[in-house]
CSV table of C-alpha atoms in Angstrom, one decimal:
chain,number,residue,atom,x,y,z
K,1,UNK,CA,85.1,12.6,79.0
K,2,UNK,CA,88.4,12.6,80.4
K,3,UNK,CA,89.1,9.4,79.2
K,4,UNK,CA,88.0,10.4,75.6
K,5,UNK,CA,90.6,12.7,75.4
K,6,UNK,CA,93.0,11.2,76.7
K,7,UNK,CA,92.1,7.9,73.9
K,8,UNK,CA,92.0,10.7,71.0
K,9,UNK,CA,95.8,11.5,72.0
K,10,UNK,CA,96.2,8.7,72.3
K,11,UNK,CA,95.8,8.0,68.4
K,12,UNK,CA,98.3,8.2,65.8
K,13,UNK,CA,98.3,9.3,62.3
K,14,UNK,CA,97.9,6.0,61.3
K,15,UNK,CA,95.1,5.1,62.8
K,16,UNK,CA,93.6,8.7,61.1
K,17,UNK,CA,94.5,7.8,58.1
K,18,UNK,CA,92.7,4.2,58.5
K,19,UNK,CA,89.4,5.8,59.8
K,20,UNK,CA,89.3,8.1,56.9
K,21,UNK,CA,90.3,5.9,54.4
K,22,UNK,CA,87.1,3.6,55.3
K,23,UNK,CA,84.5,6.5,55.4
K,24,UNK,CA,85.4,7.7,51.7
K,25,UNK,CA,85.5,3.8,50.8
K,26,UNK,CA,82.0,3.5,52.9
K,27,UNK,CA,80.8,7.1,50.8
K,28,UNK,CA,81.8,5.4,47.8
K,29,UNK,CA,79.7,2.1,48.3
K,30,UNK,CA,76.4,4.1,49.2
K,31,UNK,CA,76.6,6.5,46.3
K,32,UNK,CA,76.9,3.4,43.8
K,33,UNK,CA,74.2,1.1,45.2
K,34,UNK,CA,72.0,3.8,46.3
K,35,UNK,CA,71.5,6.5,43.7
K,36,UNK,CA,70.2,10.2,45.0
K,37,UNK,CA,66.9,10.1,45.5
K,38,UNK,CA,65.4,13.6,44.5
K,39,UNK,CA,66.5,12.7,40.9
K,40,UNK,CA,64.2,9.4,40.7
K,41,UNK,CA,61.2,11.1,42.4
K,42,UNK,CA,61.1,14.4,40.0
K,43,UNK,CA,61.1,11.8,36.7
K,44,UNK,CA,58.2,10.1,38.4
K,45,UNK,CA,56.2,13.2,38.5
K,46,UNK,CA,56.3,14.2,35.5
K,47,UNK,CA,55.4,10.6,34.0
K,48,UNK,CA,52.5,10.5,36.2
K,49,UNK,CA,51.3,14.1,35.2
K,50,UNK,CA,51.6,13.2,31.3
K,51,UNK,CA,49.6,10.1,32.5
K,52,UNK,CA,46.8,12.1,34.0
K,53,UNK,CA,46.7,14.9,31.0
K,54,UNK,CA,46.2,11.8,28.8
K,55,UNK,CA,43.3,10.6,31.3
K,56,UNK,CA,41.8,14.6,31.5
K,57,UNK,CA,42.1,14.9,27.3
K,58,UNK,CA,40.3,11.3,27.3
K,59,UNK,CA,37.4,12.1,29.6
K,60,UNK,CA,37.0,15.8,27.9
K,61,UNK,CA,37.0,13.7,24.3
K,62,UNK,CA,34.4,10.8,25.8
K,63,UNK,CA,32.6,14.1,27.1
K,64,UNK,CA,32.0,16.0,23.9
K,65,UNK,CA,30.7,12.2,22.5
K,66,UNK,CA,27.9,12.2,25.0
K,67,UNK,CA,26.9,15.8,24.8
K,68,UNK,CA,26.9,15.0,21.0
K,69,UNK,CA,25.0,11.4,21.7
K,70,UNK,CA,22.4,13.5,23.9
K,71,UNK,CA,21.8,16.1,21.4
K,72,UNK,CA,21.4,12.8,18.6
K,73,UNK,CA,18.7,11.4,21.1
K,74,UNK,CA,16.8,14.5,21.9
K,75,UNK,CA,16.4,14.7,18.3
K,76,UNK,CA,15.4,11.1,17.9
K,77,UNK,CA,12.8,11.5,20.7
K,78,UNK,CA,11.2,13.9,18.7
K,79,UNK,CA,10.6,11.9,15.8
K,80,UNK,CA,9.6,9.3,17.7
K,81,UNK,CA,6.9,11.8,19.2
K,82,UNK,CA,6.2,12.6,15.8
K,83,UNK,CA,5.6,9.6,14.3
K,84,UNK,CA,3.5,8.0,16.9
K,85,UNK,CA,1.5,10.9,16.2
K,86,UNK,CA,1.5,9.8,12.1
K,87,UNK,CA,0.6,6.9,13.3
K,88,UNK,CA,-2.1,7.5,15.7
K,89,UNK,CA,-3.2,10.0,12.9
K,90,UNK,CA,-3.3,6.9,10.5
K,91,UNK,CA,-5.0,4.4,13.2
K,92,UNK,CA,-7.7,6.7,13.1
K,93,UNK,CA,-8.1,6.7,9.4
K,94,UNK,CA,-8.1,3.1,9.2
K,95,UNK,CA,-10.8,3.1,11.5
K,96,UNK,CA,-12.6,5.3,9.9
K,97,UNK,CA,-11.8,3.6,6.6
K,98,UNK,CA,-13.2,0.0,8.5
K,99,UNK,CA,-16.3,1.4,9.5
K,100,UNK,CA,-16.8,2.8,5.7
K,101,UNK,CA,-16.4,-0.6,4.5
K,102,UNK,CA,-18.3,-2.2,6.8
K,103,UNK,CA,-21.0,0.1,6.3
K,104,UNK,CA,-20.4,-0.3,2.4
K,105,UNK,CA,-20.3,-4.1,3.1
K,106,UNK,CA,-23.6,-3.8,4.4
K,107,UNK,CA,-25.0,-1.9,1.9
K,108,UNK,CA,-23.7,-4.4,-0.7
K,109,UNK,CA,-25.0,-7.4,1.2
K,110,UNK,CA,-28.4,-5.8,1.7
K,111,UNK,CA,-28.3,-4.6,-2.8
K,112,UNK,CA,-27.6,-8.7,-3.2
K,113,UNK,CA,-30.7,-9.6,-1.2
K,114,UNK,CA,-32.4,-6.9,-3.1
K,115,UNK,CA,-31.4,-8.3,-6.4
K,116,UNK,CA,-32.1,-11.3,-5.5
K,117,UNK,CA,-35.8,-10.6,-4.6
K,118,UNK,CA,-36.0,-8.1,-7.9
K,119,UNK,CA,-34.7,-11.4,-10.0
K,120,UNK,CA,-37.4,-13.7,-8.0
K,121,UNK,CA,-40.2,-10.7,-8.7
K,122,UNK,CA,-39.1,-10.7,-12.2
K,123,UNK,CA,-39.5,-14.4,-13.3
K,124,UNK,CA,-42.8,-14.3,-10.8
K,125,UNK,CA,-43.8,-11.3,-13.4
K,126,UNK,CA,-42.6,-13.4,-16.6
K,127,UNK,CA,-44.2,-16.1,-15.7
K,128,UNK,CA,-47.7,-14.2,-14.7
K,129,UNK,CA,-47.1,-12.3,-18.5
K,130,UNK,CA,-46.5,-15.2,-20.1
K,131,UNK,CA,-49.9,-17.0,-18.2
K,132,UNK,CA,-51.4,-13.9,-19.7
K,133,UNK,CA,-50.2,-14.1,-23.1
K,134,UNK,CA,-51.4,-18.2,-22.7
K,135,UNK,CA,-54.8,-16.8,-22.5
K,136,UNK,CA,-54.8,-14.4,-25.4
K,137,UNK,CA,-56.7,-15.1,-28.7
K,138,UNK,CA,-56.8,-13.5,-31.9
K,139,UNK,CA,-59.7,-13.6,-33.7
K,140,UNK,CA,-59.5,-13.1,-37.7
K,141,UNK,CA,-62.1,-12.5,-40.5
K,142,UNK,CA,-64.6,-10.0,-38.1
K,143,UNK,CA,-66.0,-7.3,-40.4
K,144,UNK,CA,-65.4,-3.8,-38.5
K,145,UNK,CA,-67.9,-2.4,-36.1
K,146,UNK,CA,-69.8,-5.6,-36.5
K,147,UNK,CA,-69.4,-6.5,-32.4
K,148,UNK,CA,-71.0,-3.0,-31.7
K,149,UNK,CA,-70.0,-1.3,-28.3
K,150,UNK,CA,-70.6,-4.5,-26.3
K,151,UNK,CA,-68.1,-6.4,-28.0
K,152,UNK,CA,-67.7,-8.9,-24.4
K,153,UNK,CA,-71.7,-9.9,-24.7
K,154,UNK,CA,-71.2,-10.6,-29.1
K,155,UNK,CA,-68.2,-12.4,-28.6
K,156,UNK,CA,-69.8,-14.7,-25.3
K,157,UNK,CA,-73.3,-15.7,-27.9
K,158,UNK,CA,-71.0,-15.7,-31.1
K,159,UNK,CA,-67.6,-18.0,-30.0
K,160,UNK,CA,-70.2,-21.0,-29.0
K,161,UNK,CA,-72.5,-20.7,-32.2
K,162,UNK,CA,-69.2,-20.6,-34.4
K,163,UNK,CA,-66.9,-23.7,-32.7
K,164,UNK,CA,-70.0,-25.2,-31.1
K,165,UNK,CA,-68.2,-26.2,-28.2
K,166,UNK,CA,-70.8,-25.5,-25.3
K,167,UNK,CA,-68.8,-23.3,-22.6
K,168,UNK,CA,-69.5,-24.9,-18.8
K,169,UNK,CA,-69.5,-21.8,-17.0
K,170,UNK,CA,-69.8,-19.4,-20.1
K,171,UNK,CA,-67.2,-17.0,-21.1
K,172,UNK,CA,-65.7,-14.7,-19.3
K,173,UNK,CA,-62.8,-12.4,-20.8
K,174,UNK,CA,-60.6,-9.8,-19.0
K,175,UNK,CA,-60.2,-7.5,-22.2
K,176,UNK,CA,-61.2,-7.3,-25.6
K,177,UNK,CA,-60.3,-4.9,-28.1
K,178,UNK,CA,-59.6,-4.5,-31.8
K,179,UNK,CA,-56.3,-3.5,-33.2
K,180,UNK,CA,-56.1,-0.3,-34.1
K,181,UNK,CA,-58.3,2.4,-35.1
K,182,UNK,CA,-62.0,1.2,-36.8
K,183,UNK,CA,-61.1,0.9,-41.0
K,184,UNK,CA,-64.1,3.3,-42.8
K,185,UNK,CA,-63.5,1.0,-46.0
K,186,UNK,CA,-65.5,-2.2,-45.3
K,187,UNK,CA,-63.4,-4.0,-49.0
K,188,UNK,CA,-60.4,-3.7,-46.2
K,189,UNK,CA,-58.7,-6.2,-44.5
K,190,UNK,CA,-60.8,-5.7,-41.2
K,191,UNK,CA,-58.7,-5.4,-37.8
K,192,UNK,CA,-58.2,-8.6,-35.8
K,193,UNK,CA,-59.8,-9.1,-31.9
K,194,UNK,CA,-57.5,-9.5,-29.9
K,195,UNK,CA,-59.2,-11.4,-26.6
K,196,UNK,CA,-57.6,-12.2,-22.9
K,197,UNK,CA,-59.6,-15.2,-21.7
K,198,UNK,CA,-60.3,-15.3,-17.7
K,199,UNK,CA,-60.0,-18.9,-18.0
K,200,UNK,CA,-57.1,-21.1,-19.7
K,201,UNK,CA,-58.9,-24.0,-20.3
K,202,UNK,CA,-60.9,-22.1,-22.6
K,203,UNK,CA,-58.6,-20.8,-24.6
K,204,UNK,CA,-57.0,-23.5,-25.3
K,205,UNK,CA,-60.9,-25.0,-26.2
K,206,UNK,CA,-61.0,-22.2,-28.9
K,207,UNK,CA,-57.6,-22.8,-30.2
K,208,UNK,CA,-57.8,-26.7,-30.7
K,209,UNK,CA,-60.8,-25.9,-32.3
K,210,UNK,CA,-59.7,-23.4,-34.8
K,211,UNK,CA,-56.5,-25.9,-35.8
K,212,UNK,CA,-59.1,-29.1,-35.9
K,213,UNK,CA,-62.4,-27.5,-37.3
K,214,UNK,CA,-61.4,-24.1,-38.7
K,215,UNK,CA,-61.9,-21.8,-41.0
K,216,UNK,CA,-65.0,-21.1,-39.4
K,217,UNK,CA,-68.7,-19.7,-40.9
K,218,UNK,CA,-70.9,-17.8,-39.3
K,219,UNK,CA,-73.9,-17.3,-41.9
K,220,UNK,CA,-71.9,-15.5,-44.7
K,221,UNK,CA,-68.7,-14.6,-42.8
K,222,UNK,CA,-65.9,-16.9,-42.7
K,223,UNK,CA,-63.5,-16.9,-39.9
């Protein structure tokens, strides 16, 4: 220390003067490379809280988008709920409505085998009336009453004598009657027979014989 004093004596004014002319020229270096620091830092700041009230008003905006986006989706879960329950509701009445029209299909399919035996019974029953109606004859010119209440046992003796065909087996009929009610007035038109032959072949014996030999006479009548 001794010897620091005695070099600070030691120094002029000029050499004072030097020292403090370099440490302002030194101060003034630093303070226009370097600026003050607190200045920089403070405008920092307040960007970076702008920044982040930006960021906070964003995620409070994308916030009230999803409560809005939940509340859209709770109400489209419930229509969804409510129309799978339309459509279960309408799955059931289509299956209902199949198994009507199955059932109806059924019923229809069973009415065409139906018709079709009705149509087969009808032409069997045409064809049996028309067989009948092949065996009916009419006989014309009988005077009224004269067959008497067995008319089947007249007509069997009385058809031979009159064509003189000889019937092998004889006869048989399966009705004979006379139109209408029995006339009282015998100078009247009398009533034809009408007779339903058992056998085919014989009425078409009678009927060939009234086109080939006819009229007939049977003692004074004529037939």
């Amino acid at each position: 220390m001794p010897g620091g004093k005695t070099a600070s004596k030691t120094l002029g004014k000029p050499a004072r003067q030097l020292l403090f002319s370099e440490a302002l020229r030194q101060h003034k270096h630093s303070t226009t490379e370097d600026p003050p620091h607190p200045p920089h830092t403070s405008m920092a700041d307040d960007t970076q809280g702008a920044t982040m009230d930006r960021i906070l008003q964003e995620i409070s905006a994308v916030s009230r988008k999803l409560e809005g986006m939940d509340g859209a989706m709770v109400s489209l879960t419930a229509e969804t709920r409510s129309m799978r329950l339309d459509i279960a509701g309408f799955q059931s009445q289509v299956t209902g409505l199949d198994k009507r029209v199955t059932t109806v299909e059924t019923q229809i399919a069973s009415w065409t085998d139906r018709d079709q035996e009705l149509m087969h019974l009808r032409s069997k029953l045409i064809d049996l009336e028309d067989r009948s109606h092949r065996n009916n004859v009419r006989l014309l010119g009988f005077p009224e009453g004269i067959e008497g209440a067995a008319i089947y046992s007249y007509l069997r003796e009385t058809l031979p004598k009159l064509t003189g065909i000889t019937f092998d087996p004889p006869l048989e009929f399966q009705r004979a009657h006379r139109l209408c009610p029995k006339r009282l007035d015998g100078n009247i038109r009398p009533h034809p027979i009408i007779v339903c032959m058992l056998r085919h072949t014989q009425a078409r014996q009678l009927l060939q014989a009234a086109r080939t030999q006819g009229p007939f006479r049977y003692d004074t009548l004529e037939m």
